[in-house]
Amino acid sequence: MGTGIASMLIPATLAIAPTISAADNRPASPSALAPAAASVRFDTSDREAVENAYFANWLPHAILKPEWTGNVKSCDPGTVSEEFQDGTEQSLNFVRALAALDPIVLDPDLSARASKAALIMDATGLLNHYPATSDRCYTSAGAAAAARSNLLLDDYLTASGIAEQYMDDPGSTNRRVGHRRWILNPVTTTMGSGTTNTANALTVVDVGKNPAARNPGYIPWPSAGYFPGDLEPHGRWSLSVPEDVDVAAATVAVKGPEGTPAAVTAYQPQSGYGADTLVWELGAAIELDGKTDQTYTVTVSGLRDWNRTRLPNYSYQVALFSPHRPFAAGKAPTIVGSGPFRVTDKLALTPGTWLPAGHSLDEDIQWYRDDQPLRGENMRMYYPEEKDVGHHITATVKPALLNPTQPYPPTEDLAHTLDFGVILPEDHTGWQLEMSRRPTLIGTPRVGKSLTVRATGTWQPRDEAVMVAYRWFARGRLLKAATNRTLVIRQSMLGKRIRVKMTGSATGLRSRTYTLTTRIPVQRRNP
């Protein structure tokens, strides 16, 4: 299997939705109410509120992997991490909040049963609401859950990616957007989510319902108001209608950002997946530049009630925008191990993390020899060659984008430089420390003044691994208390020449001492 969006056109990633009579989904037939769900509410007419909710309840879950503990060989359904399950629930509730619906909770019992359904899909590599008893890892509980669940196969499952793929509903077999309609069922209060490393079953039928739940009646997707651009379902838009509205003769018109009519292909409405729903396809791909919002106006006409009485047109606007926050450093990159490094050593780094966390962020790595980029060397490891011996090796790490259409430009000031020092030969016992520039002694040799060792160069072959010691002398006599790079001249030093020895030492290398002396003896204090 490969990766991709949920589409019957991409065999590696398939999704199918269960069918059930619309009457079984209406508020008149509720089941037990769900426990209270964590509220995710915001006003979609408030751009900032939608953006804040996106970064809090969606994007962080785009990098959460299942961490599945099960095993296909032993037919163990296992479990996923609590963080992943919570992220899946929050992602579903972010979608429902965009549509002005109440949140759901993932019921543990439903989720356990859904896990058995997901295991069957993973084991067979096929999506089937009615698995055969001969199927690998078949259980009656798994088969029962499969009949009540949205189903998904994908080699790269993430917590918010599950909701995203079901809501996109792409492919010729998903023109009824059944997955989307079940997730946007206003009265639903519980669902069950079972996941392996490559399969998901989301139980959406015969679940907890509340007839008094928030129900805006008309439920568009993308929803009215401000809408995050990366959740736009690749041109497949829909509008679910109240149960007393007939959409059989309805038509859809869409005006684009410039107010010009957009090409629209409408599909024949079909019942059986929650509320009756109009589905249409926009003819042109939507591309956001990351800076400018794009507003679309949708007008649906030809609506009637079940007595064939014509209803007013239903019109709304969708403002697609690119949520944006500047990059920030999370955990800084680090060097693996410590130097000095030899030509036979592997140089490696940990890349660190960047904020906001999400699927759009990665690291950009470049290795350098003496400040010259090494072509093609952009991985987390570098294997030195003989020509690297005696040369300085560094690596820079900075944020990068997996999806260049996202609105985050790489930020150069967040780049980290990791210094691996000068590469030594395999046998480097004869190598001696040296400074790239000889240190100097600055200051005035006068009582009451001070002298300081100024070292503007760096130690070679590895600066940060060097321990530096200072010893000060007055007319050859060691000043035992003076061990810093700066010496305050006292009256007792009058008439004497001052000398300092600066010594650098590092494990595995010969130490190096620099001796610096004043040109004239210490003078009297100025009157």
Coordinates of C-alpha atoms in Angstrom, one line a residue:
M1 CA 0.0 0.0 0.0
G2 CA 1.1 3.6 -0.5
T3 CA 0.0 6.9 0.8
G4 CA -2.4 9.6 -0.4
I5 CA -5.9 11.0 0.1
A6 CA -8.9 8.8 0.6
S7 CA -10.0 8.0 -2.9
M8 CA -11.2 5.0 -4.8
L9 CA -9.0 6.4 -7.7
I10 CA -5.9 5.7 -5.6
P11 CA -6.0 2.0 -4.8
A12 CA -3.4 2.4 -2.0
T13 CA -5.8 4.6 0.0
L14 CA -9.5 3.6 -0.1
A15 CA -12.5 4.8 1.8
I16 CA -16.1 3.6 1.9
A17 CA -19.1 4.6 3.9
P18 CA -21.9 2.5 5.3
T19 CA -25.4 2.9 4.0
I20 CA -28.5 3.1 6.2
S21 CA -32.0 4.3 5.8
A22 CA -32.3 8.1 6.4
A23 CA -35.1 7.5 8.7
D24 CA -32.8 5.7 11.1
N25 CA -30.7 8.8 11.4
R26 CA -33.3 11.4 12.2
P27 CA -33.8 13.0 15.7
A28 CA -37.1 11.2 16.1
S29 CA -35.2 7.9 16.8
P30 CA -32.4 8.8 19.3
S31 CA -30.4 6.3 21.2
A32 CA -28.8 6.8 24.6
L33 CA -27.2 10.2 25.1
A34 CA -23.4 10.4 25.2
P35 CA -21.3 11.6 28.1
A36 CA -20.3 15.2 27.9
A37 CA -17.7 16.1 25.2
A38 CA -15.0 18.7 25.4
S39 CA -16.5 21.8 23.8
V40 CA -14.8 23.1 20.7
R41 CA -16.8 26.2 19.7
F42 CA -16.0 29.4 17.8
D43 CA -17.6 31.9 15.6
T44 CA -16.8 31.2 11.9
S45 CA -17.5 34.9 11.1
D46 CA -14.4 35.7 13.2
R47 CA -11.3 34.9 11.2
E48 CA -9.0 35.1 14.3
A49 CA -11.2 32.7 16.2
V50 CA -11.2 30.1 13.4
E51 CA -7.4 30.5 13.1
N52 CA -6.8 30.0 16.8
A53 CA -9.0 26.9 16.8
Y54 CA -7.2 25.5 13.8
F55 CA -3.8 25.8 15.6
A56 CA -5.2 24.5 18.9
N57 CA -7.5 21.6 17.7
W58 CA -6.3 20.6 14.2
L59 CA -2.7 21.2 13.2
P60 CA -1.0 19.7 16.2
H61 CA -2.7 16.4 15.5
A62 CA -1.5 16.2 11.9
I63 CA 1.8 14.6 13.0
L64 CA 0.3 12.2 15.6
K65 CA 0.9 8.6 14.6
P66 CA -1.2 5.7 16.1
E67 CA 1.7 4.0 17.9
W68 CA -0.4 0.8 17.5
T69 CA 0.4 -2.0 19.9
G70 CA -1.4 -4.7 17.9
N71 CA -0.1 -7.3 15.5
V72 CA -1.6 -8.6 12.3
K73 CA 0.2 -11.9 12.4
S74 CA -1.3 -12.8 15.7
C75 CA -4.6 -11.0 14.9
D76 CA -4.2 -8.8 18.0
P77 CA -6.3 -5.6 17.6
G78 CA -4.2 -3.8 20.1
T79 CA -4.6 -0.2 21.1
V80 CA -3.3 3.2 20.0
S81 CA -1.8 5.9 22.2
E82 CA -4.1 8.0 24.3
E83 CA -2.7 11.1 22.7
F84 CA -3.6 9.8 19.2
Q85 CA -7.1 8.9 20.3
D86 CA -7.6 12.3 21.9
G87 CA -6.2 14.0 18.8
T88 CA -8.6 12.0 16.6
E89 CA -11.6 13.2 18.7
Q90 CA -10.4 16.8 18.8
S91 CA -10.0 16.8 15.0
L92 CA -13.5 15.4 14.5
N93 CA -14.8 18.0 16.8
F94 CA -13.0 20.8 15.0
V95 CA -14.7 19.7 11.8
R96 CA -18.1 19.7 13.6
A97 CA -17.5 23.1 15.2
L98 CA -16.8 24.6 11.7
A99 CA -20.3 23.3 10.8
A100 CA -21.8 24.8 14.0
L101 CA -22.5 21.3 15.4
D102 CA -22.1 20.0 19.0
P103 CA -19.0 17.9 19.8
I104 CA -18.9 14.1 20.0
V105 CA -17.0 11.8 22.3
L106 CA -15.2 8.6 21.2
D107 CA -16.8 5.9 23.2
P108 CA -14.3 3.3 24.5
D109 CA -16.5 0.3 23.9
L110 CA -17.4 1.4 20.3
S111 CA -13.7 2.1 19.7
A112 CA -12.7 -1.3 20.9
R113 CA -15.1 -2.9 18.5
A114 CA -14.0 -0.6 15.7
S115 CA -10.4 -1.7 16.4
K116 CA -11.4 -5.3 15.4
A117 CA -13.0 -4.0 12.2
A118 CA -9.8 -2.0 11.4
L119 CA -7.7 -5.1 12.0
I120 CA -9.7 -7.1 9.4
M121 CA -9.1 -4.3 6.9
D122 CA -5.4 -4.1 7.7
A123 CA -5.0 -7.9 7.5
T124 CA -6.8 -8.3 4.1
G125 CA -5.7 -5.0 2.6
L126 CA -9.3 -4.5 1.4
L127 CA -12.2 -2.4 2.5
N128 CA -15.4 -4.4 3.1
H129 CA -18.4 -3.5 5.2
Y130 CA -19.4 -7.2 5.2
P131 CA -16.2 -9.2 5.6
A132 CA -16.3 -13.0 5.1
T133 CA -15.8 -15.4 7.9
S134 CA -12.8 -16.7 6.0
D135 CA -11.1 -13.4 6.0
R136 CA -7.9 -13.1 8.0
C137 CA -8.4 -11.9 11.5
Y138 CA -12.2 -12.2 11.1
T139 CA -14.3 -11.8 14.3
S140 CA -18.0 -11.4 14.6
A141 CA -17.5 -8.2 16.6
G142 CA -15.2 -6.8 14.0
A143 CA -17.6 -7.7 11.2
A144 CA -20.6 -6.0 13.0
A145 CA -18.5 -2.9 13.6
A146 CA -17.5 -2.8 9.9
A147 CA -21.1 -2.6 8.9
R148 CA -21.6 0.5 11.0
S149 CA -18.4 2.3 10.2
N150 CA -16.6 4.6 7.8
L151 CA -13.5 2.6 6.6
L152 CA -10.1 3.8 5.5
L153 CA -6.8 2.4 4.4
D154 CA -3.7 4.5 4.3
D155 CA 0.0 3.9 4.9
Y156 CA 0.4 7.3 6.6
L157 CA -2.4 7.6 9.2
T158 CA -2.4 10.6 11.5
A159 CA -5.0 11.8 14.0
S160 CA -6.3 14.7 12.0
G161 CA -5.6 13.0 8.7
I162 CA -8.4 10.5 9.4
A163 CA -11.0 13.3 9.7
E164 CA -9.5 15.1 6.7
Q165 CA -9.7 12.1 4.4
Y166 CA -13.3 11.2 5.4
M167 CA -14.3 14.8 4.9
D168 CA -12.6 15.1 1.5
D169 CA -14.5 12.0 0.2
P170 CA -12.8 12.1 -3.2
G171 CA -13.1 9.7 -6.1
S172 CA -15.9 8.6 -8.4
T173 CA -17.3 6.2 -5.8
N174 CA -17.7 8.9 -3.2
R175 CA -19.8 11.4 -5.0
R176 CA -22.5 10.9 -2.3
V177 CA -20.0 12.1 0.3
G178 CA -21.3 9.5 2.7
H179 CA -18.3 9.7 5.1
R180 CA -18.7 13.5 5.4
R181 CA -22.5 13.3 6.0
W182 CA -22.1 10.8 8.8
I183 CA -19.5 12.9 10.5
L184 CA -21.7 16.0 10.1
N185 CA -24.8 14.3 11.5
P186 CA -26.1 17.0 13.9
V187 CA -27.7 14.6 16.4
T188 CA -24.7 12.3 16.9
T189 CA -23.1 12.4 20.3
T190 CA -20.8 9.4 20.3
M191 CA -18.6 7.6 17.7
G192 CA -16.0 4.9 17.9
S193 CA -12.6 5.0 16.3
G194 CA -10.4 2.0 15.9
T195 CA -7.0 2.3 14.2
T196 CA -4.0 0.1 13.2
N197 CA -0.9 1.5 11.6
T198 CA -2.6 1.5 8.2
A199 CA -6.4 1.2 8.7
N200 CA -9.2 3.0 10.5
A201 CA -12.8 2.2 11.2
L202 CA -15.0 5.1 12.4
T203 CA -18.3 3.8 13.8
V204 CA -21.0 6.3 13.0
V205 CA -24.2 4.3 12.7
D206 CA -26.4 3.2 15.7
V207 CA -24.4 5.5 18.0
G208 CA -25.5 7.9 20.7
K209 CA -27.8 10.7 19.6
N210 CA -29.4 13.7 21.1
P211 CA -32.5 15.2 19.3
A212 CA -32.0 18.4 21.2
A213 CA -28.4 19.0 19.8
R214 CA -27.5 22.1 17.9
N215 CA -28.9 21.8 14.4
P216 CA -28.4 24.7 12.0
G217 CA -30.6 22.9 9.5
Y218 CA -28.6 23.7 6.4
I219 CA -25.0 22.3 6.8
P220 CA -22.6 23.3 4.0
W221 CA -19.1 21.9 3.5
P222 CA -16.9 23.9 3.3
S223 CA -18.9 25.7 6.0
A224 CA -20.1 29.2 5.8
G225 CA -17.8 31.9 7.1
Y226 CA -14.0 31.7 7.4
F227 CA -12.7 28.3 6.4
P228 CA -9.1 27.0 6.6
G229 CA -7.8 26.5 3.1
D230 CA -6.0 23.2 3.6
L231 CA -9.4 21.6 4.7
E232 CA -11.0 22.6 1.4
P233 CA -12.1 19.3 -0.1
H234 CA -10.5 19.6 -3.5
G235 CA -13.5 21.2 -5.1
R236 CA -16.1 18.6 -3.9
W237 CA -18.6 20.8 -2.0
S238 CA -21.9 19.9 -0.5
L239 CA -24.9 21.2 1.3
S240 CA -27.0 19.0 3.7
V241 CA -30.6 20.2 4.2
P242 CA -33.3 19.9 6.9
E243 CA -35.4 16.8 6.7
D244 CA -38.5 18.7 5.5
V245 CA -36.6 20.0 2.4
D246 CA -36.7 18.3 -1.0
V247 CA -33.6 18.8 -3.1
A248 CA -34.6 16.7 -6.1
A249 CA -35.1 19.8 -8.3
A250 CA -32.4 22.0 -6.7
T251 CA -29.7 23.8 -8.7
V252 CA -26.4 25.3 -7.5
A253 CA -24.7 28.5 -8.6
V254 CA -21.2 29.5 -7.4
K255 CA -19.5 32.9 -7.8
G256 CA -15.7 33.0 -7.4
P257 CA -13.6 35.7 -5.7
E258 CA -13.9 38.1 -8.6
G259 CA -17.7 37.7 -8.6
T260 CA -17.6 35.7 -11.8
P261 CA -19.6 32.5 -12.1
A262 CA -17.7 29.3 -11.5
A263 CA -18.1 26.1 -13.5
V264 CA -20.2 23.6 -11.4
T265 CA -21.0 20.0 -11.9
A266 CA -23.9 18.9 -9.7
Y267 CA -24.6 15.2 -8.8
Q268 CA -27.9 13.6 -8.4
P269 CA -28.9 13.7 -4.7
Q270 CA -29.0 10.4 -2.9
S271 CA -30.5 9.4 0.4
G272 CA -29.1 6.9 2.9
Y273 CA -26.1 8.7 4.5
G274 CA -27.7 10.9 7.2
A275 CA -29.4 14.1 5.9
D276 CA -30.3 14.5 2.3
T277 CA -27.4 16.3 0.6
L278 CA -26.6 18.2 -2.6
V279 CA -23.1 17.6 -3.9
W280 CA -21.3 19.5 -6.6
E281 CA -17.8 19.8 -8.1
L282 CA -16.1 23.1 -8.9
G283 CA -14.6 23.1 -12.3
A284 CA -11.4 24.9 -11.5
A285 CA -8.8 24.0 -8.8
I286 CA -8.7 26.4 -5.9
E287 CA -5.2 27.7 -5.2
L288 CA -4.4 30.0 -2.2
D289 CA -1.3 32.1 -2.3
G290 CA -1.0 32.2 1.5
K291 CA -1.7 35.9 1.7
T292 CA -5.1 36.7 0.1
D293 CA -8.4 35.3 1.3
Q294 CA -10.7 33.9 -1.4
T295 CA -14.5 34.4 -1.0
Y296 CA -17.0 32.2 -2.8
T297 CA -20.7 32.9 -2.9
V298 CA -23.0 29.8 -3.2
T299 CA -26.7 30.1 -4.1
V300 CA -29.0 27.0 -4.1
S301 CA -32.4 27.5 -5.8
G302 CA -35.2 25.1 -6.6
L303 CA -35.7 24.0 -3.0
R304 CA -39.1 22.7 -2.1
D305 CA -40.9 21.2 0.9
W306 CA -42.4 17.8 0.7
N307 CA -45.8 19.4 -0.4
R308 CA -43.9 20.7 -3.5
T309 CA -44.1 24.3 -2.2
R310 CA -41.2 26.3 -3.5
L311 CA -38.8 27.6 -0.7
P312 CA -36.6 30.7 -0.8
N313 CA -33.2 30.3 -2.3
Y314 CA -30.5 29.4 0.2
S315 CA -27.3 31.5 -0.1
Y316 CA -24.1 31.7 1.9
Q317 CA -20.4 32.7 1.5
V318 CA -17.2 30.7 2.2
A319 CA -14.1 32.7 2.9
L320 CA -11.1 30.4 2.3
F321 CA -7.9 31.6 4.1
S322 CA -4.5 30.3 5.0
P323 CA -4.0 30.1 8.8
H324 CA -0.6 31.6 9.5
R325 CA 1.7 31.8 12.5
P326 CA 5.5 32.6 12.3
F327 CA 7.9 29.7 12.9
A328 CA 9.3 29.4 16.4
A329 CA 12.0 27.1 17.7
G330 CA 10.9 24.2 19.8
K331 CA 13.7 21.8 20.9
A332 CA 17.1 22.9 19.5
P333 CA 19.1 20.5 17.2
T334 CA 22.0 18.8 18.9
I335 CA 25.2 16.9 18.0
V336 CA 25.2 13.2 18.6
G337 CA 28.3 12.3 20.6
S338 CA 31.3 14.5 21.3
G339 CA 34.5 15.3 19.5
P340 CA 37.1 15.5 18.4
F341 CA 35.8 13.5 15.5
R342 CA 38.0 11.3 13.3
V343 CA 37.6 10.5 9.6
T344 CA 36.3 7.1 10.6
D345 CA 33.5 8.5 12.8
K346 CA 29.9 8.9 11.7
L347 CA 28.7 12.5 12.2
A348 CA 25.1 12.7 13.3
L349 CA 22.6 15.2 14.6
T350 CA 19.1 15.3 16.1
P351 CA 17.1 17.8 14.1
G352 CA 15.1 19.4 16.9
T353 CA 11.5 20.5 16.5
W354 CA 9.7 23.6 15.1
L355 CA 6.4 25.2 16.1
P356 CA 3.6 25.2 15.2
A357 CA 3.7 21.5 15.1
G358 CA 2.1 20.0 12.0
H359 CA 2.4 18.0 8.8
S360 CA 3.6 21.1 6.9
L361 CA 6.9 21.3 8.9
D362 CA 10.1 19.5 8.4
E363 CA 13.8 20.2 8.8
D364 CA 16.2 21.5 6.1
I365 CA 19.7 20.2 6.7
Q366 CA 22.9 21.3 4.8
W367 CA 26.5 20.1 5.6
Y368 CA 29.5 22.3 5.0
R369 CA 33.3 21.8 4.6
D370 CA 35.1 25.1 5.6
D371 CA 31.9 27.0 5.0
Q372 CA 31.4 25.5 1.5
P373 CA 28.1 23.5 1.1
L374 CA 28.6 19.8 0.4
R375 CA 26.4 19.0 -2.6
G376 CA 23.8 16.4 -1.9
E377 CA 24.6 16.2 1.8
N378 CA 21.3 17.1 3.4
M379 CA 20.6 14.1 5.7
R380 CA 20.9 13.8 9.5
M381 CA 24.2 11.9 9.1
Y382 CA 27.5 12.6 7.3
Y383 CA 30.4 10.1 6.8
P384 CA 33.7 12.0 6.5
E385 CA 36.1 11.2 3.7
E386 CA 39.9 11.5 3.6
K387 CA 39.7 14.8 1.9
D388 CA 37.8 16.1 5.0
V389 CA 40.9 15.5 7.3
G390 CA 42.1 18.9 8.6
H391 CA 39.0 20.7 7.4
H392 CA 36.1 22.2 9.4
I393 CA 32.7 20.4 9.2
T394 CA 29.5 22.1 10.2
A395 CA 25.8 21.5 9.6
T396 CA 22.9 24.0 9.5
V397 CA 19.3 23.0 10.4
K398 CA 16.3 25.2 9.8
P399 CA 12.6 24.8 9.3
A400 CA 11.3 23.6 5.9
L401 CA 8.0 22.8 4.3
L402 CA 6.6 19.5 3.2
N403 CA 3.9 21.3 1.3
P404 CA 5.1 24.4 -0.5
T405 CA 1.6 25.7 -0.9
Q406 CA 1.4 26.3 2.9
P407 CA 1.7 29.9 3.9
Y408 CA 4.8 29.6 6.1
P409 CA 8.0 30.9 4.5
P410 CA 11.2 29.4 5.8
T411 CA 12.7 31.6 8.5
E412 CA 16.5 32.1 8.2
D413 CA 17.0 33.5 11.7
L414 CA 15.8 30.2 13.2
A415 CA 18.6 28.3 11.5
H416 CA 20.9 26.4 13.9
T417 CA 24.6 25.8 13.1
L418 CA 26.2 22.7 14.6
D419 CA 30.0 22.7 14.7
F420 CA 31.7 19.3 14.4
G421 CA 35.1 20.8 14.4
V422 CA 38.1 19.9 12.3
I423 CA 38.1 16.3 11.2
L424 CA 41.2 14.3 12.5
P425 CA 42.9 11.4 10.9
E426 CA 42.2 7.9 12.4
D427 CA 45.5 8.2 14.4
H428 CA 45.5 11.8 15.7
T429 CA 47.7 11.4 18.8
G430 CA 50.4 13.7 17.3
W431 CA 47.9 16.5 16.6
Q432 CA 48.4 19.6 18.6
L433 CA 45.9 22.3 19.5
E434 CA 46.3 25.6 17.7
M435 CA 44.4 28.9 17.6
S436 CA 43.3 30.2 14.3
R437 CA 44.6 33.6 15.4
R438 CA 47.3 34.2 18.0
P439 CA 46.0 35.8 21.2
T440 CA 47.2 39.3 22.3
L441 CA 47.6 41.1 25.6
I442 CA 45.7 44.4 25.8
G443 CA 45.7 47.1 28.5
T444 CA 48.1 49.4 30.2
P445 CA 50.8 48.1 32.5
R446 CA 50.1 50.7 35.2
V447 CA 49.2 50.4 38.9
G448 CA 45.4 50.4 39.2
K449 CA 44.8 49.4 35.6
S450 CA 44.3 45.9 34.1
L451 CA 45.6 43.6 31.5
T452 CA 43.4 41.2 29.5
V453 CA 44.1 38.3 27.1
R454 CA 42.2 38.9 23.9
A455 CA 41.5 35.7 21.9
T456 CA 39.6 36.5 18.8
G457 CA 40.5 33.2 17.0
T458 CA 39.1 29.7 17.6
W459 CA 40.8 26.6 18.8
Q460 CA 41.5 24.0 16.2
P461 CA 40.5 21.2 15.7
R462 CA 37.5 21.7 18.0
D463 CA 36.9 24.9 19.8
E464 CA 34.1 23.9 22.3
A465 CA 36.1 20.8 23.5
V466 CA 39.1 22.9 24.7
M467 CA 39.7 23.8 28.4
V468 CA 41.7 27.0 28.8
A469 CA 43.8 27.9 31.8
Y470 CA 45.7 31.2 32.6
R471 CA 48.8 31.7 34.7
W472 CA 50.1 35.2 35.4
F473 CA 53.7 36.0 36.4
A474 CA 55.4 39.2 37.8
R475 CA 59.2 39.2 37.1
G476 CA 59.0 35.4 36.7
R477 CA 57.1 34.8 40.0
L478 CA 53.8 33.0 39.7
L479 CA 50.8 35.0 41.0
K480 CA 48.9 32.0 42.4
A481 CA 45.6 33.9 42.9
A482 CA 45.5 35.2 39.3
T483 CA 43.8 32.5 37.1
N484 CA 41.4 34.5 35.0
R485 CA 41.9 36.1 31.6
T486 CA 42.1 39.6 33.2
L487 CA 44.7 40.8 35.8
V488 CA 44.2 43.9 38.0
I489 CA 47.7 45.5 38.5
R490 CA 48.6 46.1 42.1
Q491 CA 51.2 48.3 43.8
S492 CA 53.4 45.3 44.6
M493 CA 53.9 44.7 40.8
L494 CA 55.5 48.2 40.3
G495 CA 58.6 48.0 38.1
K496 CA 58.0 44.4 37.1
R497 CA 57.3 42.9 33.7
I498 CA 54.0 41.0 33.5
R499 CA 53.8 37.7 31.6
V500 CA 50.8 35.4 31.1
K501 CA 50.7 31.8 29.9
M502 CA 47.4 30.8 28.2
T503 CA 47.1 27.0 27.8
G504 CA 44.5 25.1 25.8
S505 CA 44.0 21.3 26.4
A506 CA 41.6 18.7 25.0
T507 CA 41.3 15.0 25.3
G508 CA 43.4 13.1 22.7
L509 CA 45.3 16.2 21.6
R510 CA 48.6 17.8 22.6
S511 CA 48.1 20.9 24.6
R512 CA 49.2 24.3 23.3
T513 CA 50.5 27.2 25.4
Y514 CA 50.8 30.8 24.3
T515 CA 53.1 33.1 26.3
L516 CA 52.4 36.9 26.2
T517 CA 54.6 39.6 27.9
T518 CA 54.2 43.3 28.5
R519 CA 56.7 45.4 26.6
I520 CA 57.5 47.7 29.5
P521 CA 57.5 47.2 33.3
V522 CA 54.5 48.3 35.4
Q523 CA 54.4 52.0 35.8
R524 CA 53.3 54.2 38.7
R525 CA 49.7 55.1 39.1
N526 CA 48.8 58.4 37.4
P527 CA 48.8 61.3 39.8

